[in-house]
Coordinates of C-alpha atoms in Angstrom, one line a residue:
M83 CA -41.1 15.0 -46.6
E84 CA -40.8 14.4 -42.9
A85 CA -39.4 11.0 -42.0
I86 CA -41.8 8.8 -40.1
P87 CA -40.8 6.2 -37.5
V88 CA -41.1 2.5 -38.6
T89 CA -42.1 -0.3 -36.2
R90 CA -42.1 -3.9 -37.1
A91 CA -42.1 -7.3 -35.4
V92 CA -38.9 -9.1 -36.3
D93 CA -37.7 -12.6 -35.4
F94 CA -36.2 -11.7 -32.0
G95 CA -38.4 -8.8 -30.8
T96 CA -39.9 -5.5 -32.0
A97 CA -37.7 -3.3 -34.1
R98 CA -38.1 0.4 -34.5
L99 CA -36.4 2.8 -36.9
L100 CA -36.4 6.3 -35.5
P101 CA -35.5 9.4 -37.6
D102 CA -32.9 11.8 -36.2
I103 CA -34.4 15.3 -36.3
D104 CA -30.9 16.9 -36.5
R105 CA -29.7 14.8 -39.5
P106 CA -32.1 14.6 -42.5
R107 CA -31.4 10.9 -43.5
A108 CA -30.1 9.5 -40.2
W109 CA -31.9 6.7 -38.3
L110 CA -31.6 4.9 -35.0
L111 CA -32.5 1.2 -34.9
T112 CA -33.7 -0.3 -31.7
V113 CA -34.9 -3.8 -30.8
D114 CA -37.2 -4.1 -27.8
G115 CA -36.1 -0.6 -26.8
A116 CA -32.4 -1.3 -26.9
P117 CA -30.3 0.7 -29.4
Q118 CA -28.7 -1.5 -32.0
S119 CA -27.4 0.8 -34.7
Y120 CA -27.3 4.4 -35.9
V121 CA -26.9 5.1 -39.6
D122 CA -26.6 8.4 -41.6
L123 CA -27.3 7.5 -45.2
D124 CA -25.8 10.8 -46.3
D125 CA -22.7 10.3 -44.3
P126 CA -21.9 6.7 -43.6
A127 CA -18.6 7.7 -42.0
Y128 CA -20.5 9.4 -39.2
L129 CA -20.6 7.0 -36.2
E130 CA -22.8 8.0 -33.3
F131 CA -22.2 5.2 -30.8
E132 CA -18.9 5.3 -28.8
Y133 CA -18.2 1.6 -29.0
V134 CA -18.7 1.6 -32.8
R135 CA -16.1 4.4 -33.1
R136 CA -13.7 2.2 -31.1
L137 CA -14.3 -0.7 -33.4
A138 CA -13.7 1.7 -36.3
H139 CA -10.4 2.9 -34.6
A140 CA -9.2 -0.7 -34.8
L141 CA -10.3 -1.0 -38.4
D142 CA -8.4 2.2 -39.2
A143 CA -5.3 0.7 -37.6
A144 CA -5.5 -2.7 -39.3
A145 CA -3.7 -1.6 -42.5
P146 CA -2.4 1.6 -44.1
P147 CA -5.1 4.2 -44.9
G148 CA -7.3 3.3 -47.8
V149 CA -6.1 -0.3 -48.3
P150 CA -9.1 -2.6 -48.8
L151 CA -9.7 -5.3 -46.2
D152 CA -11.6 -8.6 -46.2
V153 CA -13.8 -8.4 -43.1
L154 CA -16.4 -10.8 -41.6
H155 CA -18.9 -9.1 -39.4
L156 CA -20.8 -11.3 -36.9
G157 CA -23.9 -9.3 -36.1
G158 CA -25.4 -6.9 -38.6
G159 CA -28.0 -4.6 -37.2
A160 CA -28.3 -1.6 -39.6
L161 CA -24.7 -2.2 -40.9
S162 CA -23.1 0.9 -39.4
L163 CA -19.6 -0.5 -39.3
P164 CA -19.7 -2.1 -42.8
R165 CA -21.0 1.1 -44.3
Y166 CA -18.2 3.0 -42.6
L167 CA -15.5 0.6 -43.9
A168 CA -17.0 0.8 -47.4
V169 CA -16.3 4.6 -47.6
S170 CA -13.0 4.6 -45.5
R171 CA -11.5 1.6 -47.4
P172 CA -13.2 1.4 -50.9
G173 CA -13.0 -2.0 -52.5
S174 CA -13.1 -3.9 -49.2
R175 CA -14.9 -7.2 -49.3
Q176 CA -17.3 -7.6 -46.4
G177 CA -19.6 -10.4 -45.3
V178 CA -22.2 -9.7 -42.6
V179 CA -24.0 -12.5 -40.7
E180 CA -27.3 -11.5 -39.1
A181 CA -29.5 -14.2 -37.5
D182 CA -32.7 -12.1 -37.6
R183 CA -34.1 -12.5 -41.1
E184 CA -36.9 -10.1 -40.6
L185 CA -34.5 -7.4 -39.2
A186 CA -32.2 -7.8 -42.2
A187 CA -35.2 -7.4 -44.5
L188 CA -36.3 -4.3 -42.6
V189 CA -32.9 -2.7 -43.0
A190 CA -32.6 -3.6 -46.6
E191 CA -36.0 -2.0 -47.3
H192 CA -35.6 1.2 -45.4
L193 CA -31.8 1.7 -45.2
P194 CA -30.6 0.3 -48.5
L195 CA -26.9 0.0 -49.3
D196 CA -25.2 1.8 -52.1
G197 CA -25.2 -0.7 -55.0
A198 CA -21.5 -0.1 -55.5
V199 CA -20.3 -1.4 -52.1
R200 CA -19.1 -5.0 -51.7
I201 CA -21.2 -6.1 -48.7
V202 CA -23.1 -9.4 -48.7
V203 CA -25.5 -10.1 -45.9
H204 CA -26.1 -13.7 -44.8
T205 CA -29.1 -14.5 -42.6
E206 CA -27.9 -17.3 -40.3
D207 CA -26.6 -17.9 -36.8
A208 CA -23.1 -16.3 -36.5
R209 CA -21.3 -19.3 -35.1
A210 CA -22.8 -21.7 -37.6
W211 CA -21.6 -19.5 -40.4
L212 CA -18.2 -19.0 -38.9
E213 CA -17.7 -22.7 -38.6
R214 CA -18.1 -23.1 -42.4
A215 CA -16.1 -20.1 -43.4
P216 CA -12.8 -20.8 -45.2
S217 CA -9.6 -20.8 -43.2
G218 CA -7.4 -17.7 -43.6
S219 CA -10.1 -15.8 -45.5
A220 CA -10.4 -12.6 -43.4
D221 CA -8.2 -9.7 -42.4
V222 CA -10.6 -8.9 -39.6
V223 CA -13.4 -10.7 -37.7
V224 CA -15.8 -8.4 -35.8
A225 CA -18.0 -10.0 -33.2
D226 CA -20.8 -7.7 -32.3
V227 CA -23.8 -10.0 -31.7
F228 CA -26.4 -9.2 -29.1
G229 CA -29.6 -11.1 -28.5
G230 CA -31.5 -8.2 -27.2
S231 CA -29.0 -6.6 -24.8
R232 CA -26.9 -9.7 -24.1
V233 CA -24.1 -11.5 -26.0
P234 CA -25.3 -15.1 -26.6
A235 CA -23.4 -17.8 -24.6
H236 CA -22.3 -19.8 -27.7
L237 CA -20.4 -16.8 -28.9
T238 CA -18.2 -16.4 -25.8
S239 CA -16.3 -19.7 -25.6
E240 CA -12.8 -20.9 -26.5
E241 CA -14.3 -23.1 -29.1
F242 CA -16.0 -20.1 -30.8
L243 CA -12.7 -18.1 -30.6
T244 CA -10.7 -20.9 -32.1
Q245 CA -13.0 -20.8 -35.1
A246 CA -12.5 -17.0 -35.4
A247 CA -8.7 -17.5 -35.2
R248 CA -8.9 -20.2 -37.9
V249 CA -10.8 -17.8 -40.3
L250 CA -8.3 -15.0 -39.8
R251 CA -5.1 -14.6 -41.7
P252 CA -1.9 -14.9 -39.5
D253 CA -1.7 -11.1 -38.9
G254 CA -5.5 -10.6 -38.7
L255 CA -7.4 -8.8 -36.0
Y256 CA -10.3 -10.2 -33.9
L257 CA -12.6 -7.4 -32.5
A258 CA -15.4 -8.0 -30.0
N259 CA -17.9 -5.7 -28.5
L260 CA -18.9 -6.7 -25.0
A261 CA -20.8 -5.2 -22.1
D262 CA -20.4 -5.5 -18.4
S263 CA -20.0 -3.7 -15.1
A264 CA -18.0 -4.1 -11.8
P265 CA -16.9 -6.6 -10.6
F266 CA -16.5 -7.6 -14.4
A267 CA -16.9 -11.3 -14.0
F268 CA -18.0 -11.7 -17.6
L269 CA -15.5 -9.3 -19.1
R270 CA -12.6 -10.7 -17.2
S271 CA -13.6 -14.3 -18.2
Q272 CA -13.7 -13.1 -21.8
I273 CA -10.2 -11.6 -21.5
A274 CA -8.9 -14.9 -20.2
T275 CA -10.6 -16.8 -23.0
V276 CA -9.4 -14.6 -25.8
R277 CA -5.8 -14.7 -24.3
G278 CA -6.0 -18.5 -24.5
V279 CA -6.4 -18.3 -28.3
F280 CA -4.6 -15.0 -29.3
A281 CA -1.1 -14.0 -28.3
E282 CA -1.8 -10.3 -28.2
V283 CA -4.9 -8.7 -26.6
C284 CA -5.9 -5.2 -25.5
L285 CA -9.1 -3.7 -24.0
M286 CA -10.6 -0.3 -25.1
A287 CA -13.2 1.3 -22.7
E288 CA -14.3 4.5 -21.3
P289 CA -12.6 5.3 -17.9
G290 CA -15.8 5.5 -16.0
V291 CA -16.7 1.9 -17.1
L292 CA -13.3 0.6 -16.2
R293 CA -13.6 2.2 -12.8
G294 CA -16.9 0.4 -12.2
R295 CA -19.0 3.6 -12.1
R296 CA -21.5 2.4 -14.7
F297 CA -22.5 -0.5 -17.0
G298 CA -21.1 -0.1 -20.4
N299 CA -19.4 -1.4 -23.5
A300 CA -15.8 -2.6 -23.8
V301 CA -14.0 -3.5 -27.0
L302 CA -11.5 -6.3 -27.1
V303 CA -8.8 -6.3 -29.9
A304 CA -6.7 -9.4 -30.4
S305 CA -4.2 -10.9 -32.8
R306 CA -1.8 -13.7 -33.1
A307 CA 0.7 -11.1 -34.3
G308 CA 1.4 -7.7 -32.9
L309 CA -1.2 -5.0 -32.1
P310 CA -1.1 -1.4 -33.3
L311 CA -1.2 -0.2 -29.7
D312 CA 0.2 3.3 -30.4
V313 CA -2.4 4.0 -33.1
L314 CA -5.3 2.6 -31.0
A315 CA -4.2 4.6 -27.9
R316 CA -3.9 7.9 -29.9
K317 CA -7.3 7.5 -31.6
A318 CA -9.1 6.4 -28.4
A319 CA -7.6 9.4 -26.5
A320 CA -8.6 11.8 -29.2
D321 CA -12.2 10.7 -29.4
A322 CA -15.1 13.0 -28.4
F323 CA -15.6 10.5 -25.5
P324 CA -12.1 9.4 -24.7
A325 CA -11.3 5.8 -24.0
R326 CA -8.3 4.0 -22.4
V327 CA -6.4 1.2 -24.0
V328 CA -5.4 -1.5 -21.4
H329 CA -2.8 -4.1 -22.3
G330 CA 0.2 -6.0 -21.0
T331 CA 0.6 -6.2 -17.2
A332 CA -2.3 -3.8 -16.7
L333 CA -4.6 -6.2 -18.5
T334 CA -3.2 -9.1 -16.6
R335 CA -4.0 -7.3 -13.3
F336 CA -7.5 -6.4 -14.5
A337 CA -8.3 -10.1 -15.4
A338 CA -6.4 -11.7 -12.5
G339 CA -8.0 -14.9 -11.3
A340 CA -10.4 -15.2 -14.3
R341 CA -10.6 -18.6 -16.1
P342 CA -11.3 -19.3 -19.8
V343 CA -14.9 -20.2 -20.8
Y344 CA -15.7 -23.3 -22.8
D345 CA -18.9 -24.4 -24.5
S346 CA -19.8 -26.6 -21.4
D347 CA -19.9 -23.7 -19.0
A348 CA -20.6 -20.6 -21.2
V349 CA -23.2 -18.1 -20.2
P350 CA -24.6 -15.0 -21.9
S351 CA -23.3 -11.6 -20.9
P352 CA -25.1 -10.0 -17.9
E353 CA -28.5 -8.4 -18.2
P354 CA -28.0 -4.6 -18.3
P355 CA -29.5 -2.6 -15.5
E356 CA -32.9 -1.1 -16.3
G357 CA -32.5 1.9 -18.5
A358 CA -28.8 1.3 -19.2
F359 CA -29.3 1.2 -23.0
S360 CA -33.0 1.8 -23.5
V361 CA -34.4 4.6 -25.6
G362 CA -37.7 6.3 -25.1

């Protein structure tokens, strides 16, 4: 039977599930025309979006292959990354926080999880949930929250990052998906903010984005301990759409002059140019 697109009003816009004609049980989720997630129910390890693969590279490098992880995902969408981790590291315990209750219900109905995976979805504001989460309870915290096409302001501040660091174990990783373009005022401020909380930070992005040629995603990886830089660099370079890993003095130069962000002056990430992320 041919898959049929699904359109539904959700809490924060209009969601659509669009079937991929090239992959029988694969779906693209959009909200108000902006791509949010891509899921192949037959092959959860397949990651369509470049930035999701970069987040996955960091998860791959977080522990020896196959070792289960405790991961808190802030932002759910169609659960692309949690599904990936469930098959790449069986037995991992994952919590997902998704503020849009109707979106979570849509995904549960049309893109159900395998009953054997340990993924629990919580429908609440990401920061509110984070502030109640137990200290030292996660190996990885993934921040991938977009209100439409923008990162909400209250998820960009030092106070927010301090809570993320509290929830992480001492050698845990903080991962953030961000979006910006030259002159990178938002991204540079986020680097400064993350560096104020975590001792080690690197940036993963496609070279064209870093050179200011287009608006695009950038992934920050941070830890209070060391970072698996060699592994990240190797995986990013070998990707179908190669990325650069920027750290150390190069990252300092990139963020030069930027100041940390606090709750009192936090702003959302910039509005993408028209057509930057839209579909159809």
